[in-house]
Each structure stands twice: as structure tokens, then as C-alpha cells.
Amino acid sequence: MEPKPARVRIVDAAHALMGSIGLARTTTKEIARAAGCSEAALYKYFPSKEELFVTVLKERLPKLGGLLGDLVAGEGSVEANLTEVARQAALFYAQTFPMAASLYAEPQLKHRHEEGLRELGAGPHTPIQGLDAYLRAEQRAGRVHAGADTYAAASLLLGACAQRAFAYDALPGRTPPQPLEEFAASLARTLLAGIS
């Protein structure tokens, strides 16, 4: 069997390390060692750890960003679309919360990480903006109430998914009171009752 290309090995190693020891403790030297390459080779593909982190989010985790970018107002039901967003968001945050939580213990590293993400046009605010844009488009199409605060609605839905990860999924042995599919459907239905 042919070995994986270096870029794939680097992203795989970064995903495994960030998921197991957290973003703050994962160094580019450790990633390179786990990928079987030099640190210089890693930097050939990824100029910064932040860019590598964003790549892990896009290529190895549930596709929240892609889903939000693909939503089109008027296609499918708003409830079905919001249910899928809630499902993917809950999965996404369950995996990213353990990765990123370690940054909060190191304020200087957190600040550098945030600056790097800002330069890439990425960050935790981007899903809220994406969902807000979709809801505003549905508002223009008449499928969301004209007076609804779409930014608040997007924040509520995604915040509930992040809270689920914080309260349950990130802690071993803690089981959420609702299965994921039931949670996503109930969350979408409840939110939609307030904005449709």
C-alpha cells in the first residue's frame, strides 16, 4: 500500500493530537514527528498552526461551515434545514470544544491564536454569521417573520449546540438527556416557533 501524502499525514496527526491533548499543548514539532516529517516540511504546507487548525476543522470534523455555505433560501423546509444545522453543529462543537478549551488556560497563546484566525478570516463567530445570512435570506423569502432577529436566532441555535458539548459531550460518561437526532429536531422546532 502506498503511503499517504505528507499533507494528509500532517492533517491526520494534527487532528489526533489536537483532539487528545488540546490545541494549546499541541506543537508543530509534535505534529511533524507524528506525521513522520520534518517541521520544515509541515511549514511548506501550513504557514502557521492556526492555518493547520482551520484545515483540521474543515477537512476532519463535521461539515458545519460547508453546510451553512450550501443552504439556499426557499430550498427544503426551514425546519429541516435548521435541524440539520443543529445536528452538525452539535457534532462539530463536541469535537472542537476539547481541542480549543485548553487555550483558555493560556491567555497569551489564546490571543495569538485569535489573531491568527482573524488573519485567515476564520473564528468561532463565522458559523453564527453564516446561519444569520441564511435566516435573513429566508426572511426576505417570507419564510421567517419580518420582525425576527435573525442574528439572535442564529446565536441561540448554535449556542445551544455549543452548550451541549460543554455540558455533556466533552465530559466522559456524561450522557445528554436527549439523543442527538431528538435534540436537533426539538431545537430547530422550538427556534422556528419563535421566528416563523
XYZ file of N, CA and C in Angstrom:
588
model
N 0.842 -1.174 0.000
C 0.000 0.000 0.000
C 0.896 1.249 0.000
N 0.548 2.208 -0.852
C 1.317 3.434 -0.966
C 1.083 4.324 0.252
N 2.163 4.916 0.788
C 1.984 5.782 1.966
C 1.153 7.021 1.611
N 0.496 7.562 2.623
C -0.296 8.771 2.423
C 0.628 9.938 2.095
N 0.140 10.885 1.302
C 0.946 12.086 1.043
C 1.228 12.844 2.348
N 2.319 13.588 2.352
C 2.751 14.300 3.565
C 1.661 15.219 4.108
N 0.978 15.954 3.240
C -0.051 16.881 3.711
C -1.147 16.138 4.461
N -1.569 14.998 3.939
C -2.619 14.201 4.586
C -2.127 13.693 5.933
N -0.877 13.211 5.988
C -0.314 12.729 7.259
C -0.247 13.855 8.287
N 0.096 15.064 7.846
C 0.191 16.206 8.754
C -1.186 16.556 9.323
N -2.194 16.618 8.462
C -3.547 16.956 8.922
C -4.076 15.854 9.845
N -3.829 14.595 9.507
C -4.247 13.481 10.373
C -3.584 13.580 11.749
N -2.284 13.842 11.754
C -1.552 13.931 13.023
C -2.039 15.124 13.845
N -2.255 16.249 13.190
C -2.745 17.436 13.907
C -4.115 17.160 14.512
N -4.998 16.528 13.762
C -6.337 16.189 14.258
C -6.236 15.289 15.489
N -5.417 14.259 15.403
C -5.283 13.322 16.525
C -4.701 14.017 17.755
N -3.659 14.796 17.579
C -3.032 15.457 18.723
C -3.928 16.537 19.318
N -4.517 17.375 18.471
C -5.382 18.438 18.978
C -6.578 17.854 19.723
N -7.073 16.716 19.245
C -8.203 16.072 19.903
C -7.840 15.384 21.201
N -6.597 14.955 21.331
C -6.223 14.212 22.533
C -5.579 15.080 23.612
N -4.730 16.039 23.212
C -4.055 16.850 24.240
C -4.432 18.326 24.176
N -5.260 18.704 23.228
C -5.712 20.086 23.128
C -4.812 20.928 22.248
N -5.364 21.992 21.764
C -4.657 22.878 20.846
C -3.474 23.566 21.510
N -3.629 23.991 22.742
C -2.564 24.721 23.430
C -1.305 23.864 23.596
N -1.468 22.589 23.866
C -0.312 21.717 24.125
C 0.232 21.063 22.865
N -0.482 21.184 21.753
C -0.023 20.590 20.500
C 0.948 21.547 19.817
N 2.167 21.079 19.608
C 3.169 21.918 18.939
C 3.370 21.432 17.505
N 3.899 22.314 16.678
C 4.180 21.911 15.299
C 5.268 20.832 15.272
N 6.179 20.881 16.235
C 7.231 19.855 16.310
C 6.606 18.479 16.575
N 5.633 18.412 17.505
C 4.957 17.142 17.792
C 4.143 16.656 16.599
N 3.481 17.587 15.924
C 2.687 17.216 14.751
C 3.596 16.633 13.677
N 4.718 17.314 13.414
C 5.659 16.831 12.396
C 6.184 15.439 12.759
N 6.539 15.258 14.018
C 7.052 13.947 14.456
C 5.988 12.862 14.247
N 4.745 13.147 14.644
C 3.663 12.167 14.488
C 3.349 11.894 13.017
N 3.575 12.892 12.166
C 3.307 12.728 10.733
C 4.478 12.090 9.992
N 5.607 11.928 10.679
C 6.779 11.324 10.050
C 7.458 12.259 9.061
N 7.494 13.539 9.394
C 8.160 14.508 8.517
C 8.869 15.553 9.373
N 9.578 16.427 8.725
C 10.270 17.487 9.458
C 9.323 18.653 9.700
N 9.696 19.496 10.648
C 8.905 20.696 10.909
C 8.936 21.617 9.679
N 10.073 21.632 8.973
C 10.172 22.444 7.754
C 9.165 21.963 6.708
N 8.987 20.654 6.604
C 8.003 20.115 5.648
C 6.594 20.527 6.047
N 6.306 20.522 7.342
C 4.991 20.956 7.810
C 4.732 22.392 7.374
N 5.731 23.271 7.578
C 5.562 24.681 7.226
C 5.487 24.906 5.715
N 5.940 23.935 4.945
C 5.792 24.023 3.481
C 4.308 24.008 3.105
N 3.515 23.243 3.848
C 2.080 23.116 3.575
C 1.238 24.095 4.386
N 1.670 24.395 5.602
C 0.879 25.223 6.517
C 1.784 26.281 7.146
N 1.602 27.551 6.777
C 2.476 28.596 7.304
C 2.302 28.869 8.800
N 1.210 28.372 9.402
C 1.001 28.607 10.828
C 0.181 27.475 11.430
N 0.282 27.353 12.739
C -0.528 26.349 13.430
C -2.007 26.688 13.305
N -2.334 27.974 13.254
C -3.736 28.384 13.115
C -4.302 27.929 11.778
N -3.502 28.064 10.710
C -3.978 27.601 9.404
C -4.166 26.087 9.414
N -3.299 25.384 10.086
C -3.437 23.933 10.215
C -4.691 23.589 11.018
N -4.959 24.332 12.083
C -6.163 24.122 12.885
C -7.418 24.334 12.040
N -7.446 25.411 11.253
C -8.602 25.678 10.386
C -8.767 24.555 9.370
N -7.662 24.038 8.856
C -7.725 22.915 7.914
C -8.305 21.675 8.591
N -7.888 21.400 9.818
C -8.455 20.272 10.567
C -9.959 20.458 10.717
N -10.387 21.672 11.065
C -11.817 21.941 11.228
C -12.567 21.686 9.927
N -12.003 22.124 8.821
C -12.688 21.996 7.527
C -12.652 20.590 6.965
N -11.540 19.880 7.182
C -11.340 18.600 6.499
C -11.563 17.360 7.365
N -11.543 17.491 8.681
C -11.633 16.304 9.524
C -12.838 16.294 10.463
N -13.557 17.398 10.582
C -14.677 17.473 11.520
C -15.993 17.564 10.762
N -17.105 17.382 11.465
C -18.404 17.534 10.795
C -18.460 18.853 10.033
N -19.073 18.834 8.891
C -19.016 19.932 7.924
C -19.992 21.065 8.225
N -19.834 21.731 9.331
C -20.726 22.818 9.693
C -20.579 24.001 8.737
N -19.352 24.450 8.505
C -19.128 25.590 7.623
C -19.622 25.337 6.213
N -19.322 24.163 5.681
C -19.779 23.818 4.334
C -21.290 23.759 4.246
N -21.908 23.192 5.253
C -23.374 23.109 5.290
C -23.974 24.504 5.282
N -23.460 25.392 6.118
C -24.001 26.753 6.188
C -23.819 27.475 4.855
N -22.705 27.247 4.199
C -22.451 27.875 2.906
C -23.333 27.341 1.794
N -23.826 26.108 1.963
C -24.646 25.472 0.923
C -26.139 25.731 1.076
N -26.572 26.258 2.209
C -28.003 26.489 2.412
C -28.507 27.571 1.461
N -29.647 27.303 0.834
C -30.256 28.253 -0.094
C -31.677 28.525 0.365
N -32.002 29.791 0.527
C -33.356 30.170 0.944
C -34.364 29.621 -0.064
N -35.451 29.086 0.475
C -36.505 28.556 -0.366
C -36.341 27.091 -0.723
N -35.180 26.507 -0.438
C -34.952 25.082 -0.727
C -35.159 24.275 0.539
N -35.931 23.201 0.441
C -36.242 22.382 1.610
C -37.062 23.201 2.586
N -37.433 22.586 3.678
C -38.173 23.345 4.692
C -37.167 24.012 5.627
N -37.537 25.154 6.161
C -36.660 25.851 7.104
C -36.403 24.947 8.304
N -37.435 24.246 8.761
C -37.265 23.369 9.922
C -36.259 22.250 9.635
N -36.370 21.626 8.472
C -35.430 20.552 8.123
C -34.010 21.109 8.014
N -33.869 22.290 7.422
C -32.538 22.897 7.295
C -31.945 23.217 8.659
N -32.762 23.797 9.551
C -32.276 24.124 10.893
C -31.970 22.866 11.701
N -32.744 21.813 11.491
C -32.470 20.541 12.179
C -31.108 20.002 11.777
N -30.802 20.049 10.489
C -29.501 19.558 10.025
C -28.364 20.450 10.530
N -28.587 21.761 10.558
C -27.578 22.660 11.108
C -27.336 22.316 12.576
N -28.401 22.125 13.341
C -28.260 21.808 14.772
C -27.533 20.480 14.965
N -27.849 19.495 14.142
C -27.194 18.186 14.249
C -25.692 18.309 13.970
N -25.360 18.959 12.857
C -23.941 19.118 12.504
C -23.205 19.994 13.512
N -23.876 21.047 13.987
C -23.244 21.939 14.959
C -22.958 21.203 16.262
N -23.894 20.390 16.720
C -23.680 19.637 17.963
C -22.482 18.694 17.810
N -22.380 18.035 16.666
C -21.242 17.140 16.408
C -19.941 17.935 16.314
N -19.995 19.050 15.608
C -18.821 19.903 15.422
C -18.290 20.426 16.762
N -19.185 20.984 17.572
C -18.748 21.541 18.854
C -18.295 20.452 19.823
N -18.877 19.281 19.734
C -18.436 18.184 20.604
C -16.980 17.826 20.333
N -16.536 17.999 19.084
C -15.145 17.690 18.754
C -14.226 18.896 18.941
N -14.731 20.099 18.679
C -13.845 21.264 18.778
C -13.684 21.770 20.207
N -14.700 21.578 21.031
C -14.593 22.097 22.398
C -13.370 21.536 23.123
N -13.137 20.214 23.120
C -11.940 19.705 23.813
C -10.635 20.211 23.197
N -10.649 20.478 21.898
C -9.440 20.993 21.242
C -9.119 22.411 21.704
N -10.127 23.262 21.688
C -9.906 24.685 21.921
C -9.948 25.088 23.395
N -10.552 24.276 24.239
C -10.716 24.650 25.644
C -9.379 24.928 26.327
N -8.337 24.219 25.927
C -7.030 24.399 26.572
C -6.465 25.800 26.344
N -6.909 26.487 25.301
C -6.417 27.845 25.034
C -6.798 28.815 26.148
N -7.925 28.557 26.801
C -8.395 29.479 27.831
C -7.507 29.461 29.075
N -6.685 28.452 29.209
C -5.759 28.388 30.345
C -4.485 29.195 30.081
N -4.285 29.584 28.815
C -3.081 30.316 28.444
C -3.473 31.559 27.651
N -3.790 32.667 28.330
C -4.301 33.869 27.657
C -3.419 34.399 26.524
N -2.103 34.370 26.674
C -1.235 34.871 25.607
C -1.336 33.998 24.362
N -1.349 32.691 24.559
C -1.489 31.772 23.433
C -2.855 31.941 22.788
N -3.884 32.107 23.599
C -5.246 32.321 23.083
C -5.281 33.580 22.219
N -4.645 34.640 22.696
C -4.614 35.892 21.935
C -3.903 35.694 20.594
N -2.752 35.022 20.590
C -2.019 34.757 19.342
C -2.866 33.915 18.393
N -3.545 32.909 18.952
C -4.401 32.040 18.140
C -5.541 32.852 17.510
N -6.166 33.716 18.306
C -7.263 34.543 17.794
C -6.775 35.477 16.690
N -5.585 36.050 16.866
C -5.018 36.930 15.840
C -4.779 36.148 14.550
N -4.256 34.938 14.684
C -4.019 34.096 13.507
C -5.307 33.748 12.788
N -6.342 33.414 13.541
C -7.633 33.107 12.934
C -8.222 34.338 12.246
N -8.079 35.487 12.879
C -8.592 36.735 12.307
C -7.935 37.007 10.947
N -6.627 36.788 10.870
C -5.913 36.974 9.604
C -6.426 36.023 8.524
N -6.893 34.858 8.931
C -7.421 33.871 7.982
C -8.906 34.085 7.687
N -9.518 35.054 8.356
C -10.955 35.273 8.172
C -11.783 34.160 8.785
N -11.258 33.556 9.829
C -11.934 32.431 10.474
C -12.134 32.756 11.951
N -12.862 31.897 12.618
C -13.068 32.045 14.047
C -14.441 31.550 14.447
N -14.694 31.495 15.752
C -15.957 30.941 16.236
C -17.180 31.759 15.857
N -16.981 32.986 15.411
C -18.112 33.830 15.002
C -18.627 33.471 13.600
N -17.811 32.818 12.789
C -18.199 32.598 11.391
C -19.436 31.707 11.222
N -19.640 30.649 12.027
C -20.895 29.901 11.872
C -22.128 30.754 12.197
N -22.009 31.627 13.205
C -23.149 32.489 13.545
C -23.465 33.403 12.368
N -22.426 33.979 11.779
C -22.639 34.845 10.625
C -23.254 34.080 9.458
N -22.795 32.846 9.234
C -23.337 32.036 8.138
C -24.799 31.701 8.348
N -25.159 31.301 9.564
C -26.552 30.961 9.842
C -27.416 32.218 9.811
N -26.902 33.323 10.307
C -27.623 34.590 10.248
C -27.917 34.962 8.790
N -26.937 34.822 7.917
C -27.124 35.151 6.498
C -28.216 34.280 5.883
N -28.203 32.980 6.203
C -29.251 32.079 5.694
C -30.628 32.508 6.209
N -30.739 32.779 7.497
C -32.032 33.172 8.067
C -32.529 34.504 7.500
N -31.609 35.446 7.245
C -32.009 36.709 6.622
C -32.527 36.470 5.204
N -31.898 35.540 4.481
C -32.371 35.206 3.131
C -33.766 34.582 3.199
N -33.995 33.716 4.199
C -35.329 33.124 4.375
C -36.336 34.209 4.784
N -35.862 35.205 5.532
C -36.714 36.324 5.927
C -37.156 37.100 4.676
N -36.215 37.364 3.785
C -36.550 38.057 2.534
C -37.503 37.228 1.675
N -37.390 35.895 1.773
C -38.266 34.998 1.007
C -39.627 34.835 1.670
N -39.793 35.420 2.865
C -41.079 35.351 3.559
C -41.285 34.094 4.383
N -40.232 33.310 4.584
C -40.374 32.070 5.356
C -39.934 32.236 6.800
N -39.385 33.392 7.133
C -39.051 33.770 8.511
C -39.716 35.116 8.734
N -40.304 35.308 9.914
C -41.048 36.530 10.245
C -40.190 37.773 10.002
N -40.797 38.786 9.415
C -40.080 40.018 9.063
C -39.458 40.697 10.279
N -40.060 40.583 11.440
C -39.543 41.242 12.634
C -38.580 40.392 13.440
N -38.288 39.176 13.004
C -37.411 38.273 13.762
C -35.969 38.784 13.737
N -35.295 38.645 14.861
C -33.881 38.994 14.955
C -33.083 37.752 14.546
N -32.658 37.727 13.294
C -32.004 36.524 12.750
C -30.644 36.266 13.393
N -29.946 37.329 13.767
C -28.649 37.143 14.427
C -28.842 36.491 15.792
N -29.844 36.957 16.531
C -30.134 36.353 17.838
C -30.559 34.904 17.661
N -31.370 34.634 16.644
C -31.819 33.252 16.401
C -30.632 32.348 16.079
N -29.723 32.821 15.225
C -28.532 32.032 14.891
C -27.681 31.795 16.131
N -27.531 32.829 16.952
C -26.744 32.715 18.188
C -27.378 31.724 19.157
N -28.692 31.744 19.257
C -29.393 30.822 20.156
C -29.205 29.373 19.717
N -29.394 29.106 18.422
C -29.284 27.727 17.945
C -27.862 27.206 18.127
N -26.889 27.959 17.659
C -25.505 27.489 17.744
C -25.001 27.499 19.182
N -25.465 28.464 19.974
C -25.080 28.495 21.391
C -25.586 27.280 22.142
N -26.803 26.839 21.815
C -27.353 25.638 22.456
C -26.527 24.405 22.084
N -26.062 24.349 20.840
C -25.244 23.209 20.410
C -23.881 23.223 21.097
N -23.296 24.416 21.228
C -22.011 24.526 21.928
C -22.172 24.175 23.404
N -23.272 24.606 24.002
C -23.526 24.308 25.413
C -23.705 22.813 25.632
N -24.343 22.147 24.687
C -24.500 20.686 24.788
C -23.116 20.029 24.847
N -22.193 20.499 23.997
C -20.834 19.948 24.004
C -20.149 20.225 25.328
N -20.299 21.433 25.828
C -19.674 21.810 27.091
C -20.249 21.009 28.247
N -21.559 20.875 28.277
C -22.219 20.251 29.428
C -22.175 18.729 29.405
N -22.137 18.135 28.225
C -22.259 16.677 28.160
C -21.169 15.994 27.351
N -21.069 16.321 26.076
C -20.200 15.564 25.180
C -18.726 15.663 25.530
N -18.288 16.769 26.104
C -16.873 16.940 26.406
C -16.450 16.197 27.674
N -17.402 15.718 28.450
C -17.083 15.023 29.689
C -17.349 13.528 29.544
N -16.326 12.703 29.717
C -16.523 11.257 29.583
C -17.607 10.754 30.547
N -18.474 9.895 30.038
C -19.507 9.284 30.873
C -20.745 10.129 31.067
N -20.740 11.357 30.602
C -21.914 12.229 30.727
C -22.779 12.035 29.493
N -23.985 11.626 29.671
C -24.889 11.391 28.556
C -25.946 12.486 28.503
N -26.085 13.142 27.344
C -27.126 14.169 27.224
C -28.511 13.555 27.446
N -29.461 14.345 27.959
C -30.792 13.811 28.231
C -31.569 13.429 26.972
N -31.207 13.996 25.822
C -31.863 13.658 24.561
C -30.830 13.106 23.591
N -31.196 12.090 22.813
C -30.296 11.653 21.736
C -30.108 12.810 20.746
N -29.020 12.796 20.019
C -28.671 13.886 19.117
C -29.794 14.227 18.137
N -30.372 13.228 17.488
C -31.414 13.499 16.479
C -32.623 14.191 17.116
N -33.006 13.739 18.293
C -34.140 14.337 19.003
C -33.805 15.764 19.442
N -32.600 15.963 19.944
C -32.151 17.293 20.352
C -32.195 18.264 19.177
N -31.623 17.863 18.040
C -31.554 18.742 16.868
C -32.949 19.106 16.371
N -33.839 18.115 16.279
C -35.198 18.376 15.791
C -35.964 19.272 16.756
N -35.846 19.001 18.041
C -36.544 19.793 19.048
C -36.024 21.225 19.082
N -34.730 21.405 18.987
C -34.127 22.728 18.990
C -34.598 23.536 17.775
N -34.567 22.915 16.599
C -34.995 23.603 15.376
C -36.471 23.980 15.455
N -37.279 23.049 15.907
C -38.731 23.291 16.002
C -39.039 24.431 16.988
N -38.356 24.427 18.128
C -38.568 25.453 19.147
C -38.119 26.821 18.648
N -36.952 26.878 18.005
C -36.462 28.141 17.477
C -37.395 28.667 16.386
N -37.798 27.785 15.509
C -38.648 28.193 14.388
C -40.002 28.708 14.873
N -40.501 28.154 15.975
C -41.777 28.635 16.525
C -41.673 30.106 16.910
N -40.504 30.565 17.251
C -40.324 31.955 17.650
C -40.030 32.911 16.502
N -39.610 32.372 15.343
C -39.223 33.278 14.259
C -40.045 33.120 12.985
N -40.941 32.160 12.935
C -41.732 31.987 11.696
C -43.102 32.601 11.817
